[in-house]
Amino acid sequence: MTSLDRRNDISQEATEPGAVRRWRAFSLLAVSYFMTVVDLTIVNVALPTIGRKLHFGESDLQWVVTAYSLALGGFLLLGGRAADLLGRRRLFMAGLLIFTGASLSCALATSDTFLIIMRGLQGLGAAVLLPAALSIVMNMFSEGAERNKALGIWGGIGAAGATVGLLAGGLLTRYAGWQYIFYLNVPIGATALILARRVVPESRLHSARRRYDPFGAITVTGALVIGVYTVSQAPAVGWTATRTLALLATSAALLAGFLVLETRAEAPLLPLRLFRLRTLAGSNAVGFLLGASFFAFIFIGTLYMQQVLGYSALKTGVAWLATSVTGLALAGPAQMLVTRASAKLVMAAGMTMVGAGILWATQIQPNGTFWTDLAGPLFVTGGCTLAFIPISIGALAGVAGHDAGVASGLLNTSQQIGGAIGVAIASTIAATRTQALLSQGHATAAALTGGFQWAFWVSGLTALIAVPVTFLLIRRRELARAAAIVQQREASGSAPIHS
């Protein structure tokens, strides 16, 4: 990028101190991000109520969660690249409008099909909003301590939002009605829309020609949708059934086609050169495993609380506060340790805590209680904050300003698709094992618990796989080298600039 490109990359008013503008804009972006993260889990505790009110089939209920995650993950890359080319604030506001409107529609839903469709539209809005918001943050703060502070807060929001959503879902479902878990987004989104144009700076990459990669977007989204759908339906259809194998093969072929297209496209949706940054590649791999394990743990843990222990939506939400307590306590130390010590070690420690907590949960019993079966695992998995924060920092280290949107989209894609696939696999394993135990004459509570135990084993081991991945893909001093690259770019006038 030339000096002229750098000057054109961002335009904004300069009538107040830069630090004040940056943190004011960051606050608005962070609130919007928090809203979308909360929406990933706020539905979980309300699922039984939604299922009864809208007459969901048991096998279809998971799609209230999966439709949102899948649409979000499937379109994040496209949203990130569009933000780079069309304007990050413009895309942020467009995504916020879609998300808020879909939230209102979800609240007004009177059928299961309509709710699932609107949840998918919510996910699409978030897919446009999130990469634009994170790339704005990246361009406002230069790489180093100040950006680490901002991304540390961002990562902490991601970790806390997931569990706060469970508490909010319980409170709203109990005292207001399940519709209000969606109504909640409307005033927040509307306020953010009103303030965005005044507070958030506009930025984009200017070039003579804007080229897109629609075929890349179609192939990767198709691959992910078909893959998750196949995994979720396999227990009913059969893992070795012709239909299952054919759909898995189709998904794999589309994914392979996407990779081929990206090597030949003039303006690829996902420039594969980004993976030369080992920090980026490693952080996204760990982000995928974190999403697959942690969100599956939330999904299965919530089902255990409500279907086996008989918890109400409110009691379930309060129980999940244990995870938030640990997460909030570790947020500050995590940001400090990443800046002063090693992001790799902090990331590995976080994933170890997540894996250990989930594996501890395999000891749950049909007649369990909170303090004997749940408290320990919930407190320990709150260590996910130690992973969320360095993942957010590492996935953007060394990325040039003109790739900020797509790098942000890739980070969110890794986590959200990991979550979608993790939930689908965990629910599949739980259902398969439960049916097997029921056929052997076990009581319902014991059969459900047995299924949830198997799901926890798989989810916990998935989290622990991230530990060797961290040490394998993120080499020592990788972040320091990335920072040095950025400093060189700044000296030549080609680095991302701050407001």
Tab-separated table of C-alpha atoms in Angstrom:
chain	number	residue	atom	x	y	z
A	1	MET	CA	0.000	0.000	0.000
A	2	THR	CA	1.437	3.402	-0.975
A	3	SER	CA	1.507	6.572	1.133
A	4	LEU	CA	-1.433	7.877	-0.887
A	5	ASP	CA	-3.382	4.685	-0.183
A	6	ARG	CA	-2.580	5.072	3.469
A	7	ARG	CA	-3.952	8.608	3.535
A	8	ASN	CA	-7.061	7.439	1.709
A	9	ASP	CA	-7.587	4.391	3.898
A	10	ILE	CA	-9.299	6.338	6.645
A	11	SER	CA	-11.195	9.626	6.785
A	12	GLN	CA	-12.749	11.243	9.844
A	13	GLU	CA	-13.191	14.415	11.830
A	14	ALA	CA	-10.260	15.569	13.927
A	15	THR	CA	-11.900	18.114	16.185
A	16	GLU	CA	-11.244	16.385	19.536
A	17	PRO	CA	-8.310	14.542	21.151
A	18	GLY	CA	-7.499	11.287	19.354
A	19	ALA	CA	-7.504	9.117	22.481
A	20	VAL	CA	-10.960	10.369	23.468
A	21	ARG	CA	-12.345	9.671	19.992
A	22	ARG	CA	-10.818	6.216	19.862
A	23	TRP	CA	-12.144	5.016	23.195
A	24	ARG	CA	-15.556	6.586	22.651
A	25	ALA	CA	-15.879	4.752	19.343
A	26	PHE	CA	-14.491	1.592	20.903
A	27	SER	CA	-17.173	1.688	23.604
A	28	LEU	CA	-19.957	1.777	21.025
A	29	LEU	CA	-18.380	-0.999	18.958
A	30	ALA	CA	-17.852	-3.104	22.085
A	31	VAL	CA	-21.499	-2.765	23.141
A	32	SER	CA	-22.609	-3.953	19.697
A	33	TYR	CA	-20.181	-6.880	19.842
A	34	PHE	CA	-21.394	-7.788	23.324
A	35	MET	CA	-24.983	-7.832	22.047
A	36	THR	CA	-24.163	-10.347	19.310
A	37	VAL	CA	-22.151	-12.602	21.645
A	38	VAL	CA	-24.940	-12.588	24.225
A	39	ASP	CA	-27.314	-13.620	21.462
A	40	LEU	CA	-25.298	-16.787	20.879
A	41	THR	CA	-26.230	-18.152	24.292
A	42	ILE	CA	-29.195	-16.163	25.591
A	43	VAL	CA	-31.468	-18.538	23.672
A	44	ASN	CA	-30.068	-21.692	25.326
A	45	VAL	CA	-31.907	-21.477	28.635
A	46	ALA	CA	-35.136	-20.511	26.861
A	47	LEU	CA	-35.024	-23.454	24.432
A	48	PRO	CA	-37.374	-25.746	26.385
A	49	THR	CA	-39.900	-22.912	26.714
A	50	ILE	CA	-39.586	-21.976	23.037
A	51	GLY	CA	-39.938	-25.621	22.073
A	52	ARG	CA	-43.199	-25.957	24.011
A	53	LYS	CA	-44.693	-22.658	22.884
A	54	LEU	CA	-43.885	-23.051	19.173
A	55	HIS	CA	-44.270	-26.859	19.067
A	56	PHE	CA	-40.730	-27.716	17.970
A	57	GLY	CA	-39.739	-31.294	17.225
A	58	GLU	CA	-36.960	-32.470	19.564
A	59	SER	CA	-34.469	-32.950	16.717
A	60	ASP	CA	-35.215	-29.484	15.301
A	61	LEU	CA	-34.764	-27.482	18.490
A	62	GLN	CA	-30.981	-27.222	18.154
A	63	TRP	CA	-31.478	-25.248	14.932
A	64	VAL	CA	-32.614	-22.238	16.948
A	65	VAL	CA	-28.969	-22.065	18.053
A	66	THR	CA	-27.284	-23.576	15.008
A	67	ALA	CA	-29.064	-21.401	12.411
A	68	TYR	CA	-27.639	-18.271	14.030
A	69	SER	CA	-24.117	-19.681	14.423
A	70	LEU	CA	-24.037	-21.170	10.949
A	71	ALA	CA	-25.225	-18.036	9.128
A	72	LEU	CA	-22.843	-15.975	11.215
A	73	GLY	CA	-19.852	-18.156	10.472
A	74	GLY	CA	-20.742	-18.764	6.846
A	75	PHE	CA	-20.880	-15.094	5.847
A	76	LEU	CA	-18.201	-13.565	8.086
A	77	LEU	CA	-15.448	-13.753	5.479
A	78	LEU	CA	-17.616	-12.063	2.874
A	79	GLY	CA	-18.660	-9.446	5.413
A	80	GLY	CA	-15.052	-8.753	6.331
A	81	ARG	CA	-13.886	-8.238	2.752
A	82	ALA	CA	-16.947	-6.123	1.938
A	83	ALA	CA	-16.123	-3.898	4.919
A	84	ASP	CA	-12.605	-3.323	3.573
A	85	LEU	CA	-13.929	-2.318	0.165
A	86	LEU	CA	-17.250	-0.592	0.860
A	87	GLY	CA	-16.510	1.133	4.147
A	88	ARG	CA	-16.230	-0.354	7.598
A	89	ARG	CA	-18.614	2.031	9.344
A	90	ARG	CA	-21.121	1.680	6.521
A	91	LEU	CA	-21.079	-2.116	6.818
A	92	PHE	CA	-21.164	-1.933	10.599
A	93	MET	CA	-24.346	0.126	10.442
A	94	ALA	CA	-25.892	-2.113	7.767
A	95	GLY	CA	-25.209	-5.210	9.850
A	96	LEU	CA	-26.589	-3.525	12.939
A	97	LEU	CA	-29.789	-2.643	11.072
A	98	ILE	CA	-30.251	-6.229	9.825
A	99	PHE	CA	-29.498	-7.700	13.243
A	100	THR	CA	-31.900	-5.369	15.067
A	101	GLY	CA	-34.705	-5.909	12.569
A	102	ALA	CA	-34.286	-9.690	12.683
A	103	SER	CA	-34.319	-9.586	16.492
A	104	LEU	CA	-37.696	-7.855	16.400
A	105	SER	CA	-38.967	-10.474	13.946
A	106	CYS	CA	-37.761	-13.303	16.208
A	107	ALA	CA	-39.696	-11.803	19.104
A	108	LEU	CA	-42.852	-11.731	16.974
A	109	ALA	CA	-42.437	-15.311	15.666
A	110	THR	CA	-45.454	-17.594	15.934
A	111	SER	CA	-44.037	-20.713	14.236
A	112	ASP	CA	-40.871	-22.783	14.515
A	113	THR	CA	-39.933	-22.347	10.848
A	114	PHE	CA	-40.229	-18.569	10.936
A	115	LEU	CA	-38.105	-18.351	14.095
A	116	ILE	CA	-35.332	-20.460	12.585
A	117	ILE	CA	-35.307	-18.326	9.424
A	118	MET	CA	-35.142	-15.106	11.440
A	119	ARG	CA	-32.360	-16.541	13.599
A	120	GLY	CA	-30.435	-17.157	10.390
A	121	LEU	CA	-31.074	-13.545	9.353
A	122	GLN	CA	-29.816	-12.425	12.753
A	123	GLY	CA	-26.648	-14.381	12.089
A	124	LEU	CA	-26.281	-12.711	8.701
A	125	GLY	CA	-26.556	-9.277	10.317
A	126	ALA	CA	-23.915	-10.224	12.871
A	127	ALA	CA	-21.688	-11.519	10.064
A	128	VAL	CA	-21.739	-8.079	8.476
A	129	LEU	CA	-21.421	-6.210	11.781
A	130	LEU	CA	-18.654	-8.099	13.589
A	131	PRO	CA	-15.719	-8.011	11.157
A	132	ALA	CA	-16.418	-4.375	10.358
A	133	ALA	CA	-16.392	-3.506	14.066
A	134	LEU	CA	-13.198	-5.413	14.841
A	135	SER	CA	-11.355	-4.056	11.808
A	136	ILE	CA	-12.298	-0.503	12.865
A	137	VAL	CA	-10.778	-1.259	16.266
A	138	MET	CA	-7.653	-2.605	14.606
A	139	ASN	CA	-7.253	0.533	12.492
A	140	MET	CA	-7.880	2.882	15.415
A	141	PHE	CA	-5.142	1.412	17.619
A	142	SER	CA	-1.540	0.865	16.552
A	143	GLU	CA	-0.073	-2.561	17.202
A	144	GLY	CA	1.462	-2.791	20.657
A	145	ALA	CA	0.334	-2.124	24.221
A	146	GLU	CA	-2.625	0.121	23.312
A	147	ARG	CA	-4.073	-2.331	20.805
A	148	ASN	CA	-3.436	-5.207	23.221
A	149	LYS	CA	-5.435	-3.327	25.837
A	150	ALA	CA	-8.321	-2.784	23.421
A	151	LEU	CA	-8.259	-6.360	22.141
A	152	GLY	CA	-7.888	-7.623	25.679
A	153	ILE	CA	-11.155	-5.909	26.578
A	154	TRP	CA	-12.651	-7.247	23.332
A	155	GLY	CA	-11.634	-10.803	24.179
A	156	GLY	CA	-12.941	-10.423	27.720
A	157	ILE	CA	-16.276	-9.285	26.329
A	158	GLY	CA	-16.416	-12.405	24.175
A	159	ALA	CA	-15.815	-14.670	27.142
A	160	ALA	CA	-18.161	-12.831	29.516
A	161	GLY	CA	-20.916	-12.299	26.957
A	162	ALA	CA	-21.471	-16.011	26.492
A	163	THR	CA	-22.267	-16.605	30.163
A	164	VAL	CA	-24.037	-13.288	30.745
A	165	GLY	CA	-26.385	-14.341	27.948
A	166	LEU	CA	-27.375	-17.410	29.946
A	167	LEU	CA	-28.254	-15.344	33.022
A	168	ALA	CA	-30.147	-12.746	30.982
A	169	GLY	CA	-32.018	-15.508	29.185
A	170	GLY	CA	-33.078	-17.038	32.477
A	171	LEU	CA	-34.253	-13.763	33.968
A	172	LEU	CA	-36.174	-12.660	30.894
A	173	THR	CA	-37.757	-16.050	30.259
A	174	ARG	CA	-38.927	-16.308	33.875
A	175	TYR	CA	-40.199	-12.780	34.461
A	176	ALA	CA	-41.048	-11.380	31.023
A	177	GLY	CA	-41.419	-14.196	28.485
A	178	TRP	CA	-39.092	-15.827	25.971
A	179	GLN	CA	-39.858	-13.123	23.376
A	180	TYR	CA	-37.985	-10.557	25.458
A	181	ILE	CA	-34.637	-12.253	24.910
A	182	PHE	CA	-35.027	-10.836	21.392
A	183	TYR	CA	-36.822	-7.603	22.271
A	184	LEU	CA	-33.760	-6.737	24.396
A	185	ASN	CA	-31.686	-6.177	21.250
A	186	VAL	CA	-34.050	-3.641	19.721
A	187	PRO	CA	-33.425	-0.553	21.917
A	188	ILE	CA	-29.692	-1.343	22.127
A	189	GLY	CA	-29.370	-1.719	18.367
A	190	ALA	CA	-31.453	1.367	17.634
A	191	THR	CA	-29.369	3.503	20.004
A	192	ALA	CA	-26.126	2.234	18.496
A	193	LEU	CA	-27.403	3.048	15.001
A	194	ILE	CA	-28.234	6.614	16.009
A	195	LEU	CA	-24.813	7.203	17.545
A	196	ALA	CA	-22.639	5.312	15.061
A	197	ARG	CA	-22.385	7.998	12.369
A	198	ARG	CA	-21.317	10.618	14.921
A	199	VAL	CA	-18.970	8.480	16.998
A	200	VAL	CA	-17.431	5.780	14.775
A	201	PRO	CA	-14.835	6.773	12.142
A	202	GLU	CA	-15.292	5.646	8.544
A	203	SER	CA	-12.469	3.722	6.926
A	204	ARG	CA	-11.999	1.605	3.848
A	205	LEU	CA	-9.465	0.578	1.248
A	206	HIS	CA	-9.627	2.821	-1.828
A	207	SER	CA	-8.639	1.344	-5.165
A	208	ALA	CA	-9.394	1.969	-8.794
A	209	ARG	CA	-11.408	-1.239	-9.121
A	210	ARG	CA	-13.369	-3.152	-6.529
A	211	ARG	CA	-13.522	-6.864	-7.155
A	212	TYR	CA	-15.387	-9.461	-5.163
A	213	ASP	CA	-15.373	-13.225	-4.871
A	214	PRO	CA	-19.019	-14.390	-5.004
A	215	PHE	CA	-18.090	-17.940	-6.049
A	216	GLY	CA	-15.790	-18.233	-3.053
A	217	ALA	CA	-18.572	-17.040	-0.746
A	218	ILE	CA	-21.062	-19.514	-2.254
A	219	THR	CA	-18.761	-22.523	-2.073
A	220	VAL	CA	-17.507	-22.003	1.487
A	221	THR	CA	-20.974	-21.205	2.848
A	222	GLY	CA	-22.451	-24.204	1.059
A	223	ALA	CA	-19.727	-26.477	2.412
A	224	LEU	CA	-20.337	-25.371	5.990
A	225	VAL	CA	-24.132	-25.493	5.832
A	226	ILE	CA	-24.199	-28.961	4.288
A	227	GLY	CA	-21.544	-30.271	6.670
A	228	VAL	CA	-23.259	-29.151	9.867
A	229	TYR	CA	-26.672	-30.246	8.591
A	230	THR	CA	-25.320	-33.701	7.798
A	231	VAL	CA	-23.719	-34.125	11.222
A	232	SER	CA	-26.904	-33.040	12.994
A	233	GLN	CA	-29.097	-35.446	11.000
A	234	ALA	CA	-26.762	-38.442	11.014
A	235	PRO	CA	-28.182	-40.068	14.197
A	236	ALA	CA	-31.634	-40.324	12.640
A	237	VAL	CA	-30.481	-41.221	9.137
A	238	GLY	CA	-27.437	-43.325	10.027
A	239	TRP	CA	-23.750	-42.467	9.843
A	240	THR	CA	-23.101	-44.984	7.067
A	241	ALA	CA	-26.294	-44.245	5.130
A	242	THR	CA	-25.878	-43.281	1.476
A	243	ARG	CA	-27.437	-39.887	2.103
A	244	THR	CA	-25.046	-39.085	4.947
A	245	LEU	CA	-21.952	-40.132	3.021
A	246	ALA	CA	-23.077	-38.283	-0.111
A	247	LEU	CA	-23.689	-35.048	1.772
A	248	LEU	CA	-20.354	-35.274	3.586
A	249	ALA	CA	-18.627	-35.822	0.251
A	250	THR	CA	-20.458	-32.822	-1.216
A	251	SER	CA	-19.367	-30.658	1.691
A	252	ALA	CA	-15.753	-31.751	1.311
A	253	ALA	CA	-15.851	-31.138	-2.452
A	254	LEU	CA	-17.225	-27.627	-1.992
A	255	LEU	CA	-14.543	-26.847	0.577
A	256	ALA	CA	-11.840	-28.124	-1.761
A	257	GLY	CA	-13.342	-26.068	-4.577
A	258	PHE	CA	-13.256	-22.993	-2.360
A	259	LEU	CA	-9.533	-23.440	-1.719
A	260	VAL	CA	-8.865	-23.854	-5.439
A	261	LEU	CA	-10.893	-20.732	-6.241
A	262	GLU	CA	-8.977	-18.713	-3.647
A	263	THR	CA	-5.651	-19.549	-5.296
A	264	ARG	CA	-6.904	-18.268	-8.670
A	265	ALA	CA	-9.280	-15.421	-7.838
A	266	GLU	CA	-8.071	-11.915	-8.655
A	267	ALA	CA	-9.591	-10.621	-5.411
A	268	PRO	CA	-10.019	-13.728	-3.220
A	269	LEU	CA	-12.511	-13.757	-0.386
A	270	LEU	CA	-9.772	-15.215	1.805
A	271	PRO	CA	-6.226	-14.444	0.585
A	272	LEU	CA	-4.324	-17.619	1.473
A	273	ARG	CA	-1.126	-15.588	1.925
A	274	LEU	CA	-2.501	-14.538	5.307
A	275	PHE	CA	-1.705	-18.000	6.611
A	276	ARG	CA	1.997	-17.292	6.161
A	277	LEU	CA	1.576	-15.408	9.433
A	278	ARG	CA	1.957	-18.317	11.838
A	279	THR	CA	0.453	-16.319	14.676
A	280	LEU	CA	-2.704	-15.773	12.652
A	281	ALA	CA	-2.914	-19.421	11.578
A	282	GLY	CA	-2.314	-20.730	15.086
A	283	SER	CA	-4.724	-18.315	16.749
A	284	ASN	CA	-7.508	-19.204	14.324
A	285	ALA	CA	-6.927	-22.925	14.806
A	286	VAL	CA	-7.143	-22.528	18.581
A	287	GLY	CA	-10.161	-20.235	18.168
A	288	PHE	CA	-11.943	-22.983	16.227
A	289	LEU	CA	-11.239	-25.545	18.948
A	290	LEU	CA	-12.278	-23.091	21.670
A	291	GLY	CA	-15.605	-22.448	19.943
A	292	ALA	CA	-16.184	-26.167	19.341
A	293	SER	CA	-15.552	-27.101	22.973
A	294	PHE	CA	-16.830	-24.145	24.995
A	295	PHE	CA	-20.109	-23.519	23.165
A	296	ALA	CA	-20.849	-27.249	23.118
A	297	PHE	CA	-20.238	-27.310	26.878
A	298	ILE	CA	-22.726	-24.484	27.359
A	299	PHE	CA	-25.311	-26.206	25.158
A	300	ILE	CA	-25.017	-29.654	26.777
A	301	GLY	CA	-24.576	-28.272	30.293
A	302	THR	CA	-27.781	-26.289	29.966
A	303	LEU	CA	-29.680	-29.363	28.801
A	304	TYR	CA	-28.374	-31.354	31.792
A	305	MET	CA	-29.470	-28.663	34.229
A	306	GLN	CA	-32.973	-28.423	32.789
A	307	GLN	CA	-33.754	-31.950	31.571
A	308	VAL	CA	-32.084	-33.959	34.363
A	309	LEU	CA	-31.842	-31.683	37.409
A	310	GLY	CA	-35.134	-29.916	36.621
A	311	TYR	CA	-33.700	-26.387	36.829
A	312	SER	CA	-35.873	-23.514	35.708
A	313	ALA	CA	-34.579	-21.091	33.083
A	314	LEU	CA	-33.740	-18.596	35.848
A	315	LYS	CA	-31.914	-21.113	38.049
A	316	THR	CA	-29.928	-22.281	35.024
A	317	GLY	CA	-28.824	-18.752	34.231
A	318	VAL	CA	-27.776	-18.123	37.830
A	319	ALA	CA	-25.757	-21.358	37.857
A	320	TRP	CA	-23.741	-20.200	34.852
A	321	LEU	CA	-22.654	-17.114	36.807
A	322	ALA	CA	-19.932	-19.318	38.279
A	323	THR	CA	-18.191	-19.296	34.899
A	324	SER	CA	-18.493	-15.530	34.623
A	325	VAL	CA	-16.937	-15.029	38.055
A	326	THR	CA	-13.732	-16.758	37.010
A	327	GLY	CA	-13.765	-15.139	33.578
A	328	LEU	CA	-14.073	-11.619	34.925
A	329	ALA	CA	-11.425	-12.252	37.594
A	330	LEU	CA	-8.930	-13.402	34.952
A	331	ALA	CA	-9.646	-10.740	32.303
A	332	GLY	CA	-7.248	-8.135	33.699
A	333	PRO	CA	-4.364	-10.523	34.445
A	334	ALA	CA	-4.780	-12.164	31.036
A	335	GLN	CA	-4.350	-8.865	29.162
A	336	MET	CA	-1.322	-7.974	31.305
A	337	LEU	CA	0.334	-11.374	30.866
A	338	VAL	CA	-0.123	-11.315	27.080
A	339	THR	CA	1.553	-7.907	26.867
A	340	ARG	CA	4.380	-8.581	29.316
A	341	ALA	CA	4.972	-12.321	28.981
A	342	SER	CA	3.899	-14.874	26.357
A	343	ALA	CA	0.607	-14.993	24.472
A	344	LYS	CA	1.315	-18.626	23.662
A	345	LEU	CA	1.571	-19.673	27.307
A	346	VAL	CA	-1.539	-17.713	28.294
A	347	MET	CA	-3.481	-19.273	25.409
A	348	ALA	CA	-2.352	-22.778	26.356
A	349	ALA	CA	-3.249	-22.186	30.015
A	350	GLY	CA	-6.719	-21.021	29.050
A	351	MET	CA	-7.396	-24.034	26.845
A	352	THR	CA	-6.089	-26.344	29.580
A	353	MET	CA	-8.591	-24.865	32.024
A	354	VAL	CA	-11.439	-25.221	29.526
A	355	GLY	CA	-10.554	-28.837	28.792
A	356	ALA	CA	-10.044	-29.735	32.454
A	357	GLY	CA	-13.337	-28.145	33.461
A	358	ILE	CA	-15.331	-29.947	30.787
A	359	LEU	CA	-13.695	-33.302	31.571
A	360	TRP	CA	-14.519	-32.744	35.252
A	361	ALA	CA	-18.155	-32.430	34.153
A	362	THR	CA	-18.086	-36.032	32.874
A	363	GLN	CA	-18.630	-37.027	36.521
A	364	ILE	CA	-22.193	-35.642	36.593
A	365	GLN	CA	-24.874	-37.901	38.105
A	366	PRO	CA	-28.626	-38.292	37.445
A	367	ASN	CA	-29.345	-37.170	41.030
A	368	GLY	CA	-26.619	-34.526	41.072
A	369	THR	CA	-26.580	-31.118	42.742
A	370	PHE	CA	-24.969	-27.809	41.855
A	371	TRP	CA	-22.184	-27.970	44.439
A	372	THR	CA	-21.286	-31.626	43.931
A	373	ASP	CA	-21.591	-31.871	40.136
A	374	LEU	CA	-21.489	-28.430	38.564
A	375	ALA	CA	-19.708	-25.797	40.640
A	376	GLY	CA	-16.171	-27.079	40.067
A	377	PRO	CA	-16.477	-27.542	36.285
A	378	LEU	CA	-18.200	-24.174	35.854
A	379	PHE	CA	-15.620	-22.236	37.845
A	380	VAL	CA	-12.713	-23.902	36.039
A	381	THR	CA	-14.085	-23.386	32.517
A	382	GLY	CA	-14.266	-19.668	33.294
A	383	GLY	CA	-10.578	-19.801	32.416
A	384	CYS	CA	-11.729	-19.487	28.805
A	385	THR	CA	-10.941	-15.780	29.222
A	386	LEU	CA	-7.250	-16.689	29.237
A	387	ALA	CA	-7.754	-18.149	25.762
A	388	PHE	CA	-10.177	-15.618	24.250
A	389	ILE	CA	-7.885	-12.644	24.855
A	390	PRO	CA	-4.612	-13.925	23.287
A	391	ILE	CA	-6.598	-15.436	20.412
A	392	SER	CA	-8.045	-11.998	19.629
A	393	ILE	CA	-4.601	-10.390	19.802
A	394	GLY	CA	-2.674	-13.085	17.953
A	395	ALA	CA	-5.160	-13.407	15.073
A	396	LEU	CA	-4.594	-9.755	14.097
A	397	ALA	CA	-0.857	-9.448	14.808
A	398	GLY	CA	1.128	-8.346	11.769
A	399	VAL	CA	-1.962	-7.920	9.537
A	400	ALA	CA	-1.824	-4.907	7.215
A	401	GLY	CA	-4.619	-2.350	7.285
A	402	HIS	CA	-6.035	-3.334	3.899
A	403	ASP	CA	-6.595	-6.890	5.197
A	404	ALA	CA	-8.090	-5.842	8.544
A	405	GLY	CA	-11.660	-6.726	7.610
A	406	VAL	CA	-10.966	-10.159	6.185
A	407	ALA	CA	-8.619	-11.029	9.086
A	408	SER	CA	-11.322	-9.987	11.544
A	409	GLY	CA	-13.853	-12.027	9.612
A	410	LEU	CA	-11.556	-15.045	9.649
A	411	LEU	CA	-11.133	-14.836	13.430
A	412	ASN	CA	-14.877	-14.719	14.033
A	413	THR	CA	-15.471	-17.423	11.424
A	414	SER	CA	-13.112	-19.798	13.182
A	415	GLN	CA	-14.833	-19.359	16.529
A	416	GLN	CA	-18.421	-19.362	15.316
A	417	ILE	CA	-18.123	-22.247	12.880
A	418	GLY	CA	-16.260	-24.136	15.566
A	419	GLY	CA	-19.200	-23.462	17.864
A	420	ALA	CA	-21.783	-24.520	15.285
A	421	ILE	CA	-19.993	-27.776	14.485
A	422	GLY	CA	-19.194	-28.430	18.135
A	423	VAL	CA	-22.825	-28.063	19.185
A	424	ALA	CA	-23.982	-30.299	16.319
A	425	ILE	CA	-21.454	-33.035	17.133
A	426	ALA	CA	-22.043	-32.876	20.888
A	427	SER	CA	-25.816	-33.045	20.519
A	428	THR	CA	-25.445	-35.916	18.054
A	429	ILE	CA	-23.237	-37.899	20.427
A	430	ALA	CA	-25.517	-37.204	23.378
A	431	ALA	CA	-28.633	-38.265	21.482
A	432	THR	CA	-27.008	-41.429	20.132
A	433	ARG	CA	-25.770	-42.556	23.536
A	434	THR	CA	-29.070	-41.678	25.231
A	435	GLN	CA	-31.061	-43.751	22.749
A	436	ALA	CA	-28.715	-46.692	23.235
A	437	LEU	CA	-29.138	-46.563	27.024
A	438	LEU	CA	-32.908	-46.215	26.771
A	439	SER	CA	-33.048	-49.298	24.551
A	440	GLN	CA	-31.111	-51.164	27.263
A	441	GLY	CA	-33.771	-50.318	29.840
A	442	HIS	CA	-32.115	-47.435	31.689
A	443	ALA	CA	-34.295	-44.780	33.305
A	444	THR	CA	-34.716	-41.529	31.372
A	445	ALA	CA	-32.596	-39.429	33.738
A	446	ALA	CA	-29.785	-41.979	33.733
A	447	ALA	CA	-29.904	-42.324	29.941
A	448	LEU	CA	-29.789	-38.559	29.422
A	449	THR	CA	-26.908	-38.219	31.864
A	450	GLY	CA	-24.994	-40.975	30.100
A	451	GLY	CA	-25.426	-39.179	26.783
A	452	PHE	CA	-24.307	-35.866	28.235
A	453	GLN	CA	-21.246	-37.529	29.781
A	454	TRP	CA	-20.122	-38.812	26.387
A	455	ALA	CA	-20.637	-35.369	24.871
A	456	PHE	CA	-18.523	-33.815	27.637
A	457	TRP	CA	-15.712	-36.310	27.002
A	458	VAL	CA	-15.545	-35.325	23.344
A	459	SER	CA	-15.802	-31.593	24.046
A	460	GLY	CA	-13.168	-31.698	26.795
A	461	LEU	CA	-10.676	-33.596	24.660
A	462	THR	CA	-11.319	-31.157	21.810
A	463	ALA	CA	-10.263	-28.293	24.089
A	464	LEU	CA	-7.103	-30.100	25.186
A	465	ILE	CA	-6.094	-30.735	21.561
A	466	ALA	CA	-5.657	-26.966	21.319
A	467	VAL	CA	-2.726	-27.052	23.757
A	468	PRO	CA	-0.258	-28.876	21.452
A	469	VAL	CA	-1.691	-26.940	18.506
A	470	THR	CA	-0.766	-23.726	20.316
A	471	PHE	CA	2.852	-24.771	20.807
A	472	LEU	CA	3.118	-26.231	17.304
A	473	LEU	CA	1.735	-23.314	15.295
A	474	ILE	CA	2.690	-20.294	17.392
A	475	ARG	CA	6.451	-20.102	17.660
A	476	ARG	CA	8.340	-18.261	20.371
A	477	ARG	CA	8.568	-14.499	19.847
A	478	GLU	CA	6.096	-14.672	16.939
A	479	LEU	CA	4.118	-11.684	18.188
A	480	ALA	CA	7.329	-9.696	18.655
A	481	ARG	CA	8.360	-10.389	15.062
A	482	ALA	CA	4.881	-9.416	13.850
A	483	ALA	CA	5.139	-6.148	15.748
A	484	ALA	CA	8.544	-5.459	14.172
A	485	ILE	CA	7.050	-6.015	10.702
A	486	VAL	CA	4.322	-3.504	11.435
A	487	GLN	CA	6.857	-0.953	12.662
A	488	GLN	CA	8.752	-1.331	9.392
A	489	ARG	CA	5.540	-0.817	7.444
A	490	GLU	CA	4.755	2.281	9.454
A	491	ALA	CA	8.195	3.658	8.620
A	492	SER	CA	7.481	3.148	4.903
A	493	GLY	CA	3.915	4.476	5.140
A	494	SER	CA	2.045	1.201	4.588
A	495	ALA	CA	0.806	0.141	8.007
A	496	PRO	CA	-2.652	0.440	9.461
A	497	ILE	CA	-3.079	3.872	11.000
A	498	HIS	CA	-5.073	4.957	14.009
A	499	SER	CA	-7.588	7.715	14.349
